[in-house]
mmCIF file of C-alpha atoms in Angstrom:
data_model
loop_
_atom_site.group_PDB
_atom_site.id
_atom_site.type_symbol
_atom_site.label_atom_id
_atom_site.label_comp_id
_atom_site.label_asym_id
_atom_site.label_seq_id
_atom_site.Cartn_x
_atom_site.Cartn_y
_atom_site.Cartn_z
ATOM 1 C CA MET A 193 0.000 0.000 0.000
ATOM 2 C CA PRO A 194 1.307 3.496 -0.793
ATOM 3 C CA GLU A 195 2.754 5.650 1.961
ATOM 4 C CA ILE A 196 2.286 9.401 2.084
ATOM 5 C CA THR A 197 3.956 12.603 3.202
ATOM 6 C CA VAL A 198 2.066 15.391 4.933
ATOM 7 C CA ALA A 199 3.833 18.735 4.665
ATOM 8 C CA VAL A 200 3.553 21.154 7.589
ATOM 9 C CA ALA A 201 4.157 24.502 5.891
ATOM 10 C CA TYR A 202 4.518 27.190 8.527
ATOM 11 C CA HIS A 203 6.036 30.484 9.555
ATOM 12 C CA SER A 204 6.965 31.301 13.143
ATOM 13 C CA GLY A 205 8.078 34.709 14.293
ATOM 14 C CA PHE A 206 9.250 33.891 17.817
ATOM 15 C CA GLY A 207 9.184 30.091 18.006
ATOM 16 C CA HIS A 208 5.687 29.588 19.433
ATOM 17 C CA THR A 209 4.059 28.648 16.129
ATOM 18 C CA ALA A 210 7.071 26.444 15.325
ATOM 19 C CA ARG A 211 6.338 24.520 18.508
ATOM 20 C CA GLN A 212 2.744 24.110 17.346
ATOM 21 C CA ALA A 213 3.994 22.965 13.921
ATOM 22 C CA HIS A 214 6.155 20.290 15.549
ATOM 23 C CA ALA A 215 3.088 19.052 17.440
ATOM 24 C CA VAL A 216 1.170 18.771 14.159
ATOM 25 C CA ALA A 217 4.089 16.772 12.727
ATOM 26 C CA GLU A 218 4.121 14.505 15.775
ATOM 27 C CA GLY A 219 0.427 13.816 15.220
ATOM 28 C CA VAL A 220 1.103 12.913 11.590
ATOM 29 C CA GLY A 221 3.773 10.483 12.769
ATOM 30 C CA THR A 222 1.281 8.523 14.880
ATOM 31 C CA VAL A 223 -0.467 7.296 11.723
ATOM 32 C CA ASP A 224 1.128 4.210 10.165
ATOM 33 C CA GLY A 225 2.092 4.923 6.568
ATOM 34 C CA ALA A 226 2.336 8.689 7.024
ATOM 35 C CA THR A 227 5.441 10.850 7.413
ATOM 36 C CA ALA A 228 5.575 14.560 8.219
ATOM 37 C CA ALA A 229 7.806 17.076 6.451
ATOM 38 C CA LEU A 230 8.319 20.330 8.342
ATOM 39 C CA CYS A 231 8.652 23.234 5.901
ATOM 40 C CA ASP A 232 9.577 26.754 7.010
ATOM 41 C CA VAL A 233 7.883 28.951 4.398
ATOM 42 C CA GLY A 234 10.257 31.783 5.244
ATOM 43 C CA ARG A 235 12.814 29.880 3.161
ATOM 44 C CA LEU A 236 11.460 29.982 -0.360
ATOM 45 C CA GLY A 237 13.239 27.870 -2.947
ATOM 46 C CA ASP A 238 13.187 24.653 -4.926
ATOM 47 C CA PRO A 239 13.417 22.308 -1.909
ATOM 48 C CA LEU A 240 10.267 23.850 -0.400
ATOM 49 C CA TRP A 241 8.246 23.743 -3.618
ATOM 50 C CA ARG A 242 9.405 20.182 -4.365
ATOM 51 C CA THR A 243 8.373 18.935 -0.916
ATOM 52 C CA LEU A 244 4.972 20.585 -1.179
ATOM 53 C CA ASP A 245 4.491 19.170 -4.674
ATOM 54 C CA GLU A 246 5.288 15.632 -3.511
ATOM 55 C CA SER A 247 3.052 15.759 -0.423
ATOM 56 C CA ALA A 248 -0.445 14.276 -0.300
ATOM 57 C CA ALA A 249 -1.586 17.018 2.087
ATOM 58 C CA ILE A 250 -0.365 20.388 3.322
ATOM 59 C CA VAL A 251 -1.117 21.756 6.774
ATOM 60 C CA PHE A 252 -0.608 25.526 6.722
ATOM 61 C CA GLY A 253 0.439 27.361 9.889
ATOM 62 C CA THR A 254 1.086 30.964 10.779
ATOM 63 C CA PRO A 255 0.968 33.225 13.800
ATOM 64 C CA THR A 256 -1.921 35.646 13.898
ATOM 65 C CA TYR A 257 -0.527 39.179 13.781
ATOM 66 C CA MET A 258 -2.892 42.139 13.836
ATOM 67 C CA GLY A 259 -5.833 39.853 13.081
ATOM 68 C CA SER A 260 -4.373 38.014 10.094
ATOM 69 C CA GLN A 261 -1.526 35.785 8.930
ATOM 70 C CA SER A 262 2.042 37.020 9.148
ATOM 71 C CA ALA A 263 3.610 39.006 6.326
ATOM 72 C CA VAL A 264 6.103 36.165 5.799
ATOM 73 C CA PHE A 265 3.315 33.643 5.318
ATOM 74 C CA GLN A 266 1.501 36.027 2.975
ATOM 75 C CA ALA A 267 4.692 36.397 0.918
ATOM 76 C CA PHE A 268 4.787 32.596 0.601
ATOM 77 C CA ALA A 269 1.121 32.542 -0.433
ATOM 78 C CA GLU A 270 1.755 35.120 -3.130
ATOM 79 C CA ALA A 271 4.873 33.260 -4.283
ATOM 80 C CA SER A 272 2.684 30.182 -4.862
ATOM 81 C CA ALA A 273 1.034 31.883 -7.866
ATOM 82 C CA PRO A 274 2.930 29.728 -10.409
ATOM 83 C CA VAL A 275 1.726 26.601 -8.583
ATOM 84 C CA TRP A 276 -1.818 27.971 -8.728
ATOM 85 C CA ALA A 277 -1.473 28.700 -12.464
ATOM 86 C CA ALA A 278 -0.433 25.080 -13.058
ATOM 87 C CA GLN A 279 -3.049 23.765 -10.586
ATOM 88 C CA GLY A 280 -0.210 21.912 -8.880
ATOM 89 C CA TRP A 281 -1.949 21.440 -5.527
ATOM 90 C CA ARG A 282 -5.377 20.614 -6.939
ATOM 91 C CA HIS A 283 -7.050 17.702 -5.116
ATOM 92 C CA LYS A 284 -4.525 17.720 -2.261
ATOM 93 C CA LEU A 285 -5.903 17.894 1.275
ATOM 94 C CA ALA A 286 -5.258 21.028 3.336
ATOM 95 C CA ALA A 287 -5.715 22.136 6.923
ATOM 96 C CA GLY A 288 -4.512 24.966 9.122
ATOM 97 C CA PHE A 289 -3.364 26.146 12.514
ATOM 98 C CA THR A 290 -2.528 29.453 14.140
ATOM 99 C CA ASN A 291 -1.270 30.954 17.369
ATOM 100 C CA SER A 292 -1.557 34.373 18.990
ATOM 101 C CA ALA A 293 -0.972 36.019 22.346
ATOM 102 C CA GLY A 294 -4.644 36.830 22.849
ATOM 103 C CA VAL A 295 -7.098 34.111 23.842
ATOM 104 C CA ASN A 296 -9.274 35.201 20.932
ATOM 105 C CA GLY A 297 -6.807 37.304 18.993
ATOM 106 C CA ASP A 298 -9.063 37.060 15.915
ATOM 107 C CA LYS A 299 -7.475 33.704 15.118
ATOM 108 C CA LEU A 300 -10.611 32.628 13.234
ATOM 109 C CA ASN A 301 -9.922 35.303 10.633
ATOM 110 C CA THR A 302 -6.507 33.758 10.006
ATOM 111 C CA LEU A 303 -7.949 30.252 9.635
ATOM 112 C CA ILE A 304 -10.590 31.560 7.214
ATOM 113 C CA SER A 305 -7.813 33.184 5.181
ATOM 114 C CA LEU A 306 -5.848 29.912 5.129
ATOM 115 C CA SER A 307 -8.901 27.925 4.038
ATOM 116 C CA LEU A 308 -9.596 30.429 1.263
ATOM 117 C CA PHE A 309 -5.972 30.184 0.132
ATOM 118 C CA ALA A 310 -6.376 26.393 -0.032
ATOM 119 C CA ALA A 311 -9.669 26.737 -1.907
ATOM 120 C CA GLN A 312 -8.022 28.971 -4.506
ATOM 121 C CA HIS A 313 -5.541 26.146 -5.090
ATOM 122 C CA GLY A 314 -8.377 23.630 -5.552
ATOM 123 C CA MET A 315 -7.535 21.818 -2.328
ATOM 124 C CA THR A 316 -9.978 20.082 0.013
ATOM 125 C CA TRP A 317 -10.050 21.473 3.552
ATOM 126 C CA VAL A 318 -9.932 19.160 6.579
ATOM 127 C CA SER A 319 -11.569 20.582 9.714
ATOM 128 C CA LEU A 320 -10.471 20.003 13.303
ATOM 129 C CA ASP A 321 -13.360 17.638 14.129
ATOM 130 C CA LEU A 322 -13.349 18.287 17.875
ATOM 131 C CA PRO A 323 -16.092 19.692 20.099
ATOM 132 C CA PRO A 324 -15.172 22.885 21.926
ATOM 133 C CA GLY A 325 -13.474 22.341 25.274
ATOM 134 C CA TRP A 326 -12.958 24.360 28.445
ATOM 135 C CA LEU A 327 -15.856 26.839 28.843
ATOM 136 C CA TYR A 328 -18.295 24.902 26.646
ATOM 137 C CA THR A 329 -19.607 22.960 29.645
ATOM 138 C CA GLU A 330 -19.552 23.616 33.368
ATOM 139 C CA HIS A 331 -17.059 20.800 33.858
ATOM 140 C CA GLY A 332 -14.641 21.747 31.065
ATOM 141 C CA ASP A 333 -11.149 22.807 32.008
ATOM 142 C CA ALA A 334 -8.122 24.473 30.464
ATOM 143 C CA ALA A 335 -6.529 21.071 29.820
ATOM 144 C CA SER A 336 -9.292 20.093 27.395
ATOM 145 C CA LEU A 337 -8.547 19.453 23.732
ATOM 146 C CA ASN A 338 -9.752 22.370 21.611
ATOM 147 C CA ARG A 339 -9.945 24.514 24.728
ATOM 148 C CA LEU A 340 -10.236 27.635 22.547
ATOM 149 C CA GLY A 341 -13.313 26.288 20.761
ATOM 150 C CA GLY A 342 -12.256 26.399 17.110
ATOM 151 C CA PHE A 343 -13.737 24.233 14.365
ATOM 152 C CA LEU A 344 -11.960 25.283 11.174
ATOM 153 C CA GLY A 345 -8.460 24.476 12.415
ATOM 154 C CA ALA A 346 -6.216 24.236 15.465
ATOM 155 C CA MET A 347 -5.887 27.337 17.612
ATOM 156 C CA ALA A 348 -3.216 28.014 20.234
ATOM 157 C CA GLN A 349 -2.502 30.826 22.651
ATOM 158 C CA SER A 350 0.928 31.910 23.855
ATOM 159 C CA PRO A 351 1.130 34.753 26.401
ATOM 160 C CA SER A 352 3.306 37.536 25.036
ATOM 161 C CA ASP A 353 5.666 37.379 28.014
ATOM 162 C CA VAL A 354 6.225 33.595 27.874
ATOM 163 C CA ASP A 355 8.978 32.141 25.688
ATOM 164 C CA ALA A 356 8.560 29.332 23.179
ATOM 165 C CA GLU A 357 10.008 26.797 25.611
ATOM 166 C CA ARG A 358 6.778 27.054 27.628
ATOM 167 C CA ALA A 359 4.060 28.123 25.215
ATOM 168 C CA PRO A 360 1.781 27.070 23.670
ATOM 169 C CA GLY A 361 0.709 24.818 26.531
ATOM 170 C CA PRO A 362 -0.009 21.075 26.543
ATOM 171 C CA ALA A 363 -3.706 21.311 25.624
ATOM 172 C CA ASP A 364 -3.030 23.432 22.550
ATOM 173 C CA LEU A 365 -0.170 21.172 21.470
ATOM 174 C CA ALA A 366 -2.360 18.086 21.900
ATOM 175 C CA THR A 367 -5.019 19.798 19.773
ATOM 176 C CA ALA A 368 -2.411 20.441 17.068
ATOM 177 C CA ALA A 369 -1.306 16.800 17.218
ATOM 178 C CA HIS A 370 -4.925 15.726 16.833
ATOM 179 C CA LEU A 371 -5.163 17.828 13.664
ATOM 180 C CA GLY A 372 -1.968 16.292 12.272
ATOM 181 C CA ALA A 373 -3.228 12.757 12.897
ATOM 182 C CA ARG A 374 -6.622 13.556 11.375
ATOM 183 C CA VAL A 375 -5.112 15.009 8.206
ATOM 184 C CA ALA A 376 -2.692 12.089 7.868
ATOM 185 C CA ALA A 377 -5.467 9.498 8.264
ATOM 186 C CA GLN A 378 -7.675 11.272 5.724
ATOM 187 C CA ALA A 379 -4.828 11.709 3.238
ATOM 188 C CA LEU A 380 -3.766 8.093 3.579
ATOM 189 C CA ALA A 381 -7.312 6.828 3.019
ATOM 190 C CA LEU A 382 -7.727 9.084 -0.015
ATOM 191 C CA THR A 383 -4.377 8.102 -1.530
ATOM 192 C CA ARG A 384 -4.987 4.393 -1.041
ATOM 193 C CA GLY A 385 -8.514 4.690 -2.380
ATOM 194 C CA ARG A 386 -7.255 6.403 -5.523
ATOM 195 C CA ALA A 387 -4.575 3.715 -5.939
ATOM 196 C CA ALA A 388 -7.177 0.964 -5.609
ATOM 197 C CA VAL A 389 -9.448 2.573 -8.194
ATOM 198 C CA ALA A 390 -6.517 2.995 -10.601
ATOM 199 C CA ARG A 391 -5.677 -0.728 -10.586
#
């Protein structure tokens, strides 16, 4: 049966979103037949584009700055125009994650932007598939998966005065790992299904 690669294409300004990206990659690695490729989109070049081209799915990640994705991530998105023109990522799976200092921080706006970027490339978006944690019920707590209550992708919060060695916290990292595993399982099933049909 074919094995797959899931690319985790991210930018991190201060290391917090990189920590989240590594958690996504760890989640991918829990799925037999799937391997994660961490891709820093601040380093544009042939190796990046080749890895993204060869991946069955791409999980996009960026910090939320001033209510939207970082300028570095946006530069990567704009640099993908030749891929868009060739429809190079069409039919790949996509998902997204983001981190900000604020508990809300308008992270949803960033995830919407990432999903629209994926849609422009003809990709199929994979949601988080977790109920909201923490304040959703009386008995929720800050250790719950999806404690920030997102649906479109994985959200994390890193206090502005806490370094990347300590933030995001365990619940947000576990939520990111859940997303990585979900994308990997979906991509593997899709790839193997296509291979079976092609026989």
